[in-house]
XYZ file of C-alpha atoms in Angstrom:
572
model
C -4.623 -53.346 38.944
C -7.364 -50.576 38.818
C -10.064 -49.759 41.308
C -12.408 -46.571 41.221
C -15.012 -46.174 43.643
C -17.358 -43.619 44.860
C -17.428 -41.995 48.122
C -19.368 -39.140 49.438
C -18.158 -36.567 47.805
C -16.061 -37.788 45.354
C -14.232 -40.748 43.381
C -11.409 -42.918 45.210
C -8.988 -44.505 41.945
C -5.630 -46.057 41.730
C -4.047 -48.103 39.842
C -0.947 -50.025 40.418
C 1.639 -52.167 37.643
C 4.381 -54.280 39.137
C 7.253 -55.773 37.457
C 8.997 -54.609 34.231
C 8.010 -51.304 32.443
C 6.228 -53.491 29.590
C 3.301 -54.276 32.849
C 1.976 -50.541 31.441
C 1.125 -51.984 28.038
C -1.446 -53.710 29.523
C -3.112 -50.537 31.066
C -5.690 -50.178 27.867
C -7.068 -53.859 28.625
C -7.567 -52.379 32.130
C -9.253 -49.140 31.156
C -11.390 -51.123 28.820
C -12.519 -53.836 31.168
C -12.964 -50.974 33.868
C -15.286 -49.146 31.575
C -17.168 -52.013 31.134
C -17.926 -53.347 34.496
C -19.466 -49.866 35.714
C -21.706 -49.835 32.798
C -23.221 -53.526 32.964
C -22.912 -53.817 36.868
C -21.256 -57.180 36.662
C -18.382 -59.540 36.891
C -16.033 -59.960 33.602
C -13.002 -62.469 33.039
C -10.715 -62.646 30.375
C -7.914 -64.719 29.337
C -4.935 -63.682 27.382
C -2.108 -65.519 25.510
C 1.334 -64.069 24.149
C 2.115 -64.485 20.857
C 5.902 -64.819 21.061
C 5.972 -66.679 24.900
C 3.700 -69.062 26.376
C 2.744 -66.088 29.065
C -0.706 -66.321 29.617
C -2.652 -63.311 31.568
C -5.507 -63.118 32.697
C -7.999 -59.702 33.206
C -10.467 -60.106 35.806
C -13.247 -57.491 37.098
C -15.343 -56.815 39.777
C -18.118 -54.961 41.361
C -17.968 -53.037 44.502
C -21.013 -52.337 46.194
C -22.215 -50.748 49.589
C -23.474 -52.364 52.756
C -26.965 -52.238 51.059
C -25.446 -53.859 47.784
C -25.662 -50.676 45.578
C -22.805 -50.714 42.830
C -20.752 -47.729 44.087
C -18.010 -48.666 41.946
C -15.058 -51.341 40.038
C -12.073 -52.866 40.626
C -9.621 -54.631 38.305
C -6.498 -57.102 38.681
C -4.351 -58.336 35.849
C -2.147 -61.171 36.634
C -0.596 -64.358 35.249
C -1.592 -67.625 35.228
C -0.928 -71.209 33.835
C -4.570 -72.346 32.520
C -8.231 -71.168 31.852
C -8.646 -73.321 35.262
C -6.246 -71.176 37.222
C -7.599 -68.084 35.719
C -11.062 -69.220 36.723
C -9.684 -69.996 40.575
C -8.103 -66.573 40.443
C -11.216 -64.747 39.259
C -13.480 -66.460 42.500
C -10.898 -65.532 44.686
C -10.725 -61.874 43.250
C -14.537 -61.670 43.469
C -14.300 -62.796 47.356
C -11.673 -60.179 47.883
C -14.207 -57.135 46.475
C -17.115 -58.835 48.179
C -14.696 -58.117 51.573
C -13.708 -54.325 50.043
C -17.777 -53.955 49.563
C -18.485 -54.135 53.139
C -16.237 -51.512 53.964
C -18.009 -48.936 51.437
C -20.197 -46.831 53.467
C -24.111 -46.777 52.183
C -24.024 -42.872 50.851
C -27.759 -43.305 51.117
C -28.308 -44.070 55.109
C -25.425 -42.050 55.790
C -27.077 -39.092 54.147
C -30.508 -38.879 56.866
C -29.299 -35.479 57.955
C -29.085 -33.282 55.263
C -26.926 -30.691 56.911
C -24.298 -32.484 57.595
C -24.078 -33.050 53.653
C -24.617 -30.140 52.538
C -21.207 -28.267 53.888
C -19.332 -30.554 51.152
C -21.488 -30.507 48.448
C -21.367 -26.428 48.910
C -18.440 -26.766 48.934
C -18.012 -28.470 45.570
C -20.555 -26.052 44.067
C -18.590 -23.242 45.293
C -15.499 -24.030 43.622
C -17.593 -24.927 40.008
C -18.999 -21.262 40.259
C -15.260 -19.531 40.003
C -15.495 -21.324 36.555
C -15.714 -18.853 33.380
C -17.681 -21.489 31.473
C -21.371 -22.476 32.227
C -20.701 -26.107 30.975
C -17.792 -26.846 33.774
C -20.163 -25.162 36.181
C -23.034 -27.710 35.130
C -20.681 -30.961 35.179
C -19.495 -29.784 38.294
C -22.911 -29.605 39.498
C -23.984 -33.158 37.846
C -21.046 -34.406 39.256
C -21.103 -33.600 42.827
C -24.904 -33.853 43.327
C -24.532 -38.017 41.488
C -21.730 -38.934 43.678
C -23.744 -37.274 46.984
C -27.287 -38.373 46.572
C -26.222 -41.583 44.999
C -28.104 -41.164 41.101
C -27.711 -42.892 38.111
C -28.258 -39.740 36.048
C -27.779 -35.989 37.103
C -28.771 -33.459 34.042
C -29.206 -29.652 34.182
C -30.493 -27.470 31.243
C -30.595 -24.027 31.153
C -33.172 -22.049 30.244
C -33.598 -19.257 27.921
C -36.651 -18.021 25.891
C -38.629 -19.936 27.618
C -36.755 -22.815 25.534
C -34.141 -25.758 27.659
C -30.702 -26.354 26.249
C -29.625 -29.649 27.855
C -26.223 -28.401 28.983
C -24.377 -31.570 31.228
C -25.310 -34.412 32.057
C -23.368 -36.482 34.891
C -21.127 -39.108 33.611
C -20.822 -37.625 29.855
C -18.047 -35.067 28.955
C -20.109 -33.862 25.529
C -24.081 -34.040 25.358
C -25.489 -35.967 22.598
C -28.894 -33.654 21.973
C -30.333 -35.651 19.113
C -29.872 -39.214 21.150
C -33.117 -40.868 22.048
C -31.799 -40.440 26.010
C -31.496 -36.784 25.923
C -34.602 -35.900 24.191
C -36.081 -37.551 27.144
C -34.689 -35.549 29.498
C -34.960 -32.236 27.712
C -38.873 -33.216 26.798
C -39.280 -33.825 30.745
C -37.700 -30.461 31.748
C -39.321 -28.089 29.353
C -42.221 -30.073 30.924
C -41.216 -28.837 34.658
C -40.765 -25.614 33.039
C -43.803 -24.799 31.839
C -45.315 -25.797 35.406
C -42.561 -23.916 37.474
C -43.148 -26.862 40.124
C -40.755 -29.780 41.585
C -42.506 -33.145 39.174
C -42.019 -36.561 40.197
C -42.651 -39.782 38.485
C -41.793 -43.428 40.426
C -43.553 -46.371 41.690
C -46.858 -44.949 43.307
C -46.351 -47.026 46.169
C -42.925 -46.399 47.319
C -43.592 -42.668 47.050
C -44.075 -40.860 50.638
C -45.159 -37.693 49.940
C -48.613 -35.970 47.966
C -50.023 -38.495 45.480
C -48.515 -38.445 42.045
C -50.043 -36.572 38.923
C -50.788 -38.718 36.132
C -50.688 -35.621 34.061
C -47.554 -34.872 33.154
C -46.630 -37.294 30.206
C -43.404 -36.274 29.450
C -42.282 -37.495 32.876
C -44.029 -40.284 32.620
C -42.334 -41.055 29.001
C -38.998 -41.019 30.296
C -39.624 -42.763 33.317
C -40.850 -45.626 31.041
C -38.108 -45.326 28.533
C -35.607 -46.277 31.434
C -37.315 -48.890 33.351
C -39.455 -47.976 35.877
C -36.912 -45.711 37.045
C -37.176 -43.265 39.397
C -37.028 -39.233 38.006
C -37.380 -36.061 39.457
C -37.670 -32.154 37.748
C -36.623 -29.453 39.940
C -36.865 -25.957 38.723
C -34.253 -23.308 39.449
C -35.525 -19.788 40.169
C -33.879 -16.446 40.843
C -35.667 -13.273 41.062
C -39.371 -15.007 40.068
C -37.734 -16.329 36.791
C -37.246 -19.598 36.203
C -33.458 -19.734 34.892
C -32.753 -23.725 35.115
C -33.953 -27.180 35.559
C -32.389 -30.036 37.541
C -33.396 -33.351 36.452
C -32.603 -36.774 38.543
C -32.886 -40.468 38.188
C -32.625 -43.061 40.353
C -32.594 -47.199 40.128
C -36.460 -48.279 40.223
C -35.572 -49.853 43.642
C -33.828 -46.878 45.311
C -37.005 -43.965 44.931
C -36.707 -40.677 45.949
C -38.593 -39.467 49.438
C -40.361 -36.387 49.267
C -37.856 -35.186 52.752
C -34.532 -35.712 50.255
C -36.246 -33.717 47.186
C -36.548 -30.821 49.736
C -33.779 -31.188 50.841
C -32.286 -31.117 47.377
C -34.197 -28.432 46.010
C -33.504 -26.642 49.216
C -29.384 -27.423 48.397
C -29.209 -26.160 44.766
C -31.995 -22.835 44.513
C -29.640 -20.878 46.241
C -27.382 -21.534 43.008
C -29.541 -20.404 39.967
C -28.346 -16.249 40.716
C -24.995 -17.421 40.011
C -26.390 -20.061 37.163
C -28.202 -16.967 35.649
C -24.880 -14.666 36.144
C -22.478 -17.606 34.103
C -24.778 -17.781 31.115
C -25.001 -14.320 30.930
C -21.181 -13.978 31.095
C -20.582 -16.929 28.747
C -22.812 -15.911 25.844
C -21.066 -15.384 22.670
C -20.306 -11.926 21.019
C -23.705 -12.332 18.512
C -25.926 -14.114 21.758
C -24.720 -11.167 23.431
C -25.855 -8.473 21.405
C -29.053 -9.863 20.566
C -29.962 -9.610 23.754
C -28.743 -5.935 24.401
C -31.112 -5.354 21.384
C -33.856 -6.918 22.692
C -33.318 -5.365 26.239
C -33.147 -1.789 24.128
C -36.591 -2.666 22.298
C -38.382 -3.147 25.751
C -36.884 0.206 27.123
C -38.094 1.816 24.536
C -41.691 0.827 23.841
C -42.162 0.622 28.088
C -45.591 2.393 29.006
C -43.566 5.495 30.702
C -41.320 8.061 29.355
C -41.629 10.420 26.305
C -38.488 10.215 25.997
C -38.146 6.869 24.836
C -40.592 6.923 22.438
C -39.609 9.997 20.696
C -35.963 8.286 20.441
C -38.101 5.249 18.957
C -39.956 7.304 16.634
C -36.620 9.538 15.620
C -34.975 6.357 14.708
C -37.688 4.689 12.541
C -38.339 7.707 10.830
C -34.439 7.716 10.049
C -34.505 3.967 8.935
C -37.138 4.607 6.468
C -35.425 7.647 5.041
C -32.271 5.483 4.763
C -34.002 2.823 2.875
C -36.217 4.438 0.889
C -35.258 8.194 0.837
C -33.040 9.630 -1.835
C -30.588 12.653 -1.813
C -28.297 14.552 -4.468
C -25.270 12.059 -5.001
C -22.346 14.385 -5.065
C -18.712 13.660 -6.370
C -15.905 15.251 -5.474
C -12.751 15.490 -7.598
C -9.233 17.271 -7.651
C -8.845 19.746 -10.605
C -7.120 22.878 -11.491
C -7.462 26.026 -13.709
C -5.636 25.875 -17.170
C -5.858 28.482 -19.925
C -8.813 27.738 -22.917
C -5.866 28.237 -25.948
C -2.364 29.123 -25.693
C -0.567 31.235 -27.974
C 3.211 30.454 -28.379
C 5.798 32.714 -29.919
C 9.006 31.589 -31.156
C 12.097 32.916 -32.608
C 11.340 33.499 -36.792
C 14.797 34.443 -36.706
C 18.654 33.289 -35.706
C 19.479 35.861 -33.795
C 21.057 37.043 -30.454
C 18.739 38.313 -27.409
C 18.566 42.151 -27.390
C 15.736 43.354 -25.206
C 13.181 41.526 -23.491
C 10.186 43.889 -22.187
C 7.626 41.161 -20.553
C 8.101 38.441 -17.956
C 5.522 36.180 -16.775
C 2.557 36.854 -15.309
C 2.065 40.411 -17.120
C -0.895 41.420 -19.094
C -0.173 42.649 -22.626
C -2.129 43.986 -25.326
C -1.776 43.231 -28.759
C 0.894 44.336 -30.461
C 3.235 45.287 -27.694
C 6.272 44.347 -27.962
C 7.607 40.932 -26.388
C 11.107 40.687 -27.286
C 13.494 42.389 -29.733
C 16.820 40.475 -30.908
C 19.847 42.014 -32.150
C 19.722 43.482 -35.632
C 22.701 45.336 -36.073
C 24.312 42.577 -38.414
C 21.341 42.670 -40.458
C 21.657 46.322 -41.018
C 24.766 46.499 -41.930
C 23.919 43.676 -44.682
C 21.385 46.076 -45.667
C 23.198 48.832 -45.810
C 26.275 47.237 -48.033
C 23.153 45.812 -50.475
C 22.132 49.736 -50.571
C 25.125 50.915 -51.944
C 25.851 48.099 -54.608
C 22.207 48.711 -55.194
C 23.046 52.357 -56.053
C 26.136 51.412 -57.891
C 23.811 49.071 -60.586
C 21.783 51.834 -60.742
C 24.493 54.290 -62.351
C 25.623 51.740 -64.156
C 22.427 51.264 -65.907
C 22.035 54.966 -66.537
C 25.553 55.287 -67.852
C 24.920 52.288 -70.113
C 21.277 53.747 -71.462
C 22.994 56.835 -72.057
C 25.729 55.207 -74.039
C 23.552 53.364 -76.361
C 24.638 49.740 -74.591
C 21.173 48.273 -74.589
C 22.963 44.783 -73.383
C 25.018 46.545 -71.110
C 21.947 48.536 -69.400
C 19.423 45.155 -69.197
C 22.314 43.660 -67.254
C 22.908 46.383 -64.597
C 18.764 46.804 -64.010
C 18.556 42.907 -63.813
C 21.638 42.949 -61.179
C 19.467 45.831 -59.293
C 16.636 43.920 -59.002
C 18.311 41.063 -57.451
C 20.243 43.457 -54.776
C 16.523 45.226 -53.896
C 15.035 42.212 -53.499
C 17.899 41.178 -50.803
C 17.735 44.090 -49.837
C 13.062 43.076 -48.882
C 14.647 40.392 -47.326
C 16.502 41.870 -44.929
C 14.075 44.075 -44.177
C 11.707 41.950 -43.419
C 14.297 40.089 -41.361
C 15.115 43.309 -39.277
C 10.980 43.645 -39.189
C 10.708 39.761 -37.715
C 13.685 40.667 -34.875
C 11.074 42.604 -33.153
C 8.326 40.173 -31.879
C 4.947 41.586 -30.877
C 1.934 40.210 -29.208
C -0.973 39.282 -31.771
C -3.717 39.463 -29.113
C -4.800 40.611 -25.473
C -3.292 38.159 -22.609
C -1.503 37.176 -20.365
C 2.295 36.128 -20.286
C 2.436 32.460 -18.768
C 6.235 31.784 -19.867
C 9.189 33.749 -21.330
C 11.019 35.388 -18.221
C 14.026 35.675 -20.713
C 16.063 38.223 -18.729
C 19.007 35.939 -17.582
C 19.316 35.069 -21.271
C 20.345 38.523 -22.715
C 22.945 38.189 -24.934
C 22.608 34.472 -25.773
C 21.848 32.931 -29.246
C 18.557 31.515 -30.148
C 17.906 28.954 -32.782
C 15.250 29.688 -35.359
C 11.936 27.799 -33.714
C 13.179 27.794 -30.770
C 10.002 28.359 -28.356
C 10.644 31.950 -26.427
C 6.692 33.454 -24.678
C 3.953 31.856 -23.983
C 0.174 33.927 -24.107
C -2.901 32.918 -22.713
C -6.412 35.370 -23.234
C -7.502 37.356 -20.319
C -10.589 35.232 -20.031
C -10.130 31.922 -21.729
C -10.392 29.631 -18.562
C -11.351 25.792 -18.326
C -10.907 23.420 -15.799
C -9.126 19.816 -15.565
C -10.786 17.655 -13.620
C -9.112 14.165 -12.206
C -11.639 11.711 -12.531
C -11.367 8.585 -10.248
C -12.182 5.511 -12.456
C -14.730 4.186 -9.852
C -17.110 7.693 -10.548
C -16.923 7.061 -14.746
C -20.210 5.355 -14.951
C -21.701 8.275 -13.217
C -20.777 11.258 -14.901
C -21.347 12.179 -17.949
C -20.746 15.593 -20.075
C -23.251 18.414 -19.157
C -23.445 17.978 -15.546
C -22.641 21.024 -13.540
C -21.385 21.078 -10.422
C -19.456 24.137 -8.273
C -15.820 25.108 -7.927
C -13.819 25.804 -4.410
C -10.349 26.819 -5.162
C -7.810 26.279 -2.555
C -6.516 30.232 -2.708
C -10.471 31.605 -2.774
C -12.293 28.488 -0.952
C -14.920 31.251 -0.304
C -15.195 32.185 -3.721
C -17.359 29.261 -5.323
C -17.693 29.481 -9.185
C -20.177 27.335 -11.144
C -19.028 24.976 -13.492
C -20.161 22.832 -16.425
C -18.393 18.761 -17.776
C -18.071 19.501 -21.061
C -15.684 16.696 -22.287
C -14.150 13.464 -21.052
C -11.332 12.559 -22.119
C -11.487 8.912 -23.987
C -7.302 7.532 -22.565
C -7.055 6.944 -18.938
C -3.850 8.171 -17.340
C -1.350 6.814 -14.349
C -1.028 9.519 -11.832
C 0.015 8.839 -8.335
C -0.196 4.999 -8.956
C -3.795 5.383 -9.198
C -5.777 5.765 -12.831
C -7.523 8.282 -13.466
C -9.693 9.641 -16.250
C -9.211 13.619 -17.464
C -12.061 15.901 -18.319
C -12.784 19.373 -19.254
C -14.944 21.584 -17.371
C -15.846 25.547 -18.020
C -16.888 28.116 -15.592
C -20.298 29.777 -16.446
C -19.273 33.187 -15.287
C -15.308 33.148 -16.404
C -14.253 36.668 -15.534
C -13.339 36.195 -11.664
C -9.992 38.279 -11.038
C -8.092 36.381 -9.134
C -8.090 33.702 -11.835
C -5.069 31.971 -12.913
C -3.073 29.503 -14.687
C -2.354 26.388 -12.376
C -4.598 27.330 -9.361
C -5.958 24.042 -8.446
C -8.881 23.272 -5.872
C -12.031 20.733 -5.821
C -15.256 20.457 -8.063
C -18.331 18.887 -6.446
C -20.265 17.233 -9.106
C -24.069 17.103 -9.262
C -24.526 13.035 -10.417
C -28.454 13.453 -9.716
C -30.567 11.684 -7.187
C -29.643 8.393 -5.530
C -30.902 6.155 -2.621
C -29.538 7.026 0.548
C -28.581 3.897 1.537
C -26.626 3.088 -2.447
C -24.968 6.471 -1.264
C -23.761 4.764 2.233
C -22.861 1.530 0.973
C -22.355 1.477 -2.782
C -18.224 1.371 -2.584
C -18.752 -1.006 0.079
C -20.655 -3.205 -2.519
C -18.377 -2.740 -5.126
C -15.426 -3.909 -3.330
C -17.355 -7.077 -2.297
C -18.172 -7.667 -5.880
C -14.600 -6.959 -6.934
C -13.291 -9.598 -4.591
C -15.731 -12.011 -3.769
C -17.064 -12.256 -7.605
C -20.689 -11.400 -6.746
């Protein structure tokens, strides 16, 4: 069995299943038949039949009214039975039963003459739906309590905001329907009570005790049509002169309001529309909520008083327009470091063993001053053992001219010619040991000190010589900045040893093959200085260039990587 009635301030249920645990199956048929009856307002019987037993069950219902015969509730009983006939006998008696629960229901209407001594509980209900963080559970509780206390069919509240209602609960309904033909009613009628700010009634002329009705407010009158004659009441919600909600009522035709209870009601739920006002607020969502702040920012600023605001006004729509429209030097900024024009390597043009080494890297030489010198001393004493079989040929050539021996004498000359021209050789062997700069520069490798004594290889790479004033710059190009540069631009020079010290420099070349550095890619190009002859120049002194890319919009400046990375991976 299930019974659910209403009593001042709330809902009396129960339900009850005897017998075996498989008596709870039947609880849906209950629910459903439950359901029913409180809609319709009337009786219901239904007889059941097991498939697998000859059971047979019957579902009755019943209304429960007051003392004055309003429905105030439903009750529902589930038991067995042999026959439709039986069932029938056991649905009369079930219907005499409720008509005896009925008269003990007190009549919520006459009980309610004094409105004080309702209004403790129904504050009390209110007070407990304000601790709610949610506006909609603050409006059912409101529907709720204020349809269970003044005995209404319908309770609805809307709130208001630009001067627009957003149905928000309606009594009875967990989830508002806005597009049904019953809520536009409602919300039609209460944006009509809110454009009058004034308490709007619309019943049966002559069961109405108060001022005579208005026939002009049609949107009332619509929805008291639409429902039958019923009785329905607006009442707007203010706090602080602003009208921040609207209470709507309805009644059966034959139960109209008095214009003593709609005081009393309006006079029960005004002193709730701060904290209505204060929910909404706190509920609004994160864009609701800064909407507002932007439209409370816009009305302190343009307000009739203070300078102040409007020179903040003025300062920011100046700044706006510049963003949008203005356009500034786009500048791009790239790692990059000093490396000599042309270098000038010297290697060994000799086998030969390390003798001297007069430079070391870093010093300034001029041209021909001596680098390195290698060991020789095998080379002269080649030179000197060719000498003296050199001299020997050359008395034997005498002795043979002198003799006559004309054979004799072409063979000695032809052997001296062979042991001179060794003897060039070695001497320009012994000439090569000694290695010389060819040009003004400075030494960038060949600190060969700890390598006196040792053997080099012929080739083998021993000084490296970059000129005095030969300097270009290697610039790291970030791939993202290749479709804005292009050779030509100029652009100035901070090193990180002189960051003082800018120099001016000029893109010359960029290189075609994109590199791998750093697990990023990156494009190299070559840059010159227009005035090359700083002194503390040098080979691997790295710093940033700032490159002039010419005008741009300011706001393609802001929010042009932005962009790009959208593009990249949204496919824009």
């Amino acid at each position: 069995g299930l019974v659910s009635v209403r009593i001042d301030a709330g809902v009396v249920e129960d339900r009850y299943a005897a017998g075996a645990p498989a008596a709870s199956r039947w609880m849906p048929i209950a629910d459903g038949l439950l359901v029913a009856t409180q809609t319709d307002h009337r009786s219901l019987a239904r007889l059941y039949r097991a498939r697998s037993t000859d059971v047979s069950v019957v579902a009755m219902s019943t209304v429960v009214s007051d003392e004055r015969g309003h429905p105030r509730g439903a009750m529902v009983l589930l038991a067995r039975c042999r026959d439709a006939a039986h069932a029938d006998g056991l649905h009369a008696e079930f219907r005499a039963l409720a008509a005896l629960v009925s008269g003990r229901v007190p009549d919520a209407v006459a009980a309610r003459g004094q409105a004080s001594a309702n209004e403790t509980s129904l504050s009390r209900a209110i007070q407990r739906a304000a601790t709610y963080a949610s506006l909609p559970e603050f409006a059912i509780a409101i529907t709720n309590n204020l349809r269970n206390k003044i005995g209404c069919e319908q309770v609805a509240l809307g709130g208001v905001r630009r001067r627009r209602v957003r149905l928000i609960a309606i009594s009875g309904f967990d989830d508002v329907k806005p597009r049904s033909p019953g809520t536009l009613h409602i919300r039609q009628a209460m944006e009509e009570c809110l454009d009058s700010v004034t308490v709007i009634v619309r019943q049966i002329e002559e069961k109405w005790s108060g001022e005579p009705l208005s026939s002009g407010h049609r949107l009332h009158r619509r929805w008291h049509e639409a429902t039958g004659n019923a009785a329905v009441v607006s009442i707007p919600l203010v706090a602080d002169g602003v009208c921040v909600a609207v209470l709507s009522l309805r009644r059966d035709v034959h139960r109209p309001f008095t214009s003593d209870e709609i005081a009393g009601i309006r006079q029960l739920v005004e002193p709730f529309a701060p904290a209505f006002a204060l929910i909404d607020r706190a509920g609004r969502s994160l864009p609701a909520h800064a909407v507002d702040r932007v439209r409370r920012g816009a009305r302190w600023l343009v307000a009739p008083t203070g300078w102040g605001r409007k020179v903040v006004l003025l300062a920011l729509v100046a700044f706006a327009y510049w963003f949008v429209y203005g356009t500034v030097t786009y500048e791009i900024t790239v790692p990059c470091t000093i490396q000599p024009r042309a270098v000038r390597h010297f290697a060994a043009p000799i086998e030969g063993v390390i003798d001297a080494v007069e430079v070391e890297a870093g010093d300034r030489v001029r041209a021909g001053d001596v680098l390195v010198r290698l060991d020789t001393r095998t080379l002269e004493l080649q030179r000197e053992q060719l000498d003296s079989e050199a001299r020997v040929s050359d008395l034997h050539a005498r002795q043979a001219i002198a003799a006559g021996d004309v054979t004799l004498a072409t063979l000695a000359n032809a052997e001296l010619d062979v042991l001179r021209a060794q003897i060039a050789v070695l001497d320009h062997r012994i000439d090569l040991a000694t290695i010389r700069a060819g040009a003004d520069g400075i030494v960038l490798t060949g600190d060969l000190r700890p390598r006196l004594g040792q053997l080099v290889r012929q080739g083998e790479p021993l000084v490296s010589i970059a000129p005095p004033d030969g300097w270009q710059l290697d610039l790291e190009l970030p791939e993202a900045s290749i479709a804005h540069l292009e050779p030509g631009m100029r652009g100035r020079f901070a090193s990180h040893a002189r960051p003082e010290a800018l120099q001016d420099c000029r893109l010359t070349r960029i290189r075609p093959v994109a590199i791998a550095r750093e697990g990023r890619t990156i494009f190299i190009a070559d840059g010159e200085f227009v005035d090359p002859d700083a002194p503390w120049m040098r080979p691997g002194v790295s710093g940033v260039a700032r490159l002039d890319a010419g005008p741009r919009p300011v706001w393609w400046i802001a929010l042009h990587r932005v962009i790009d990375a959208a593009a990249m991976r949204f496919w824009l």
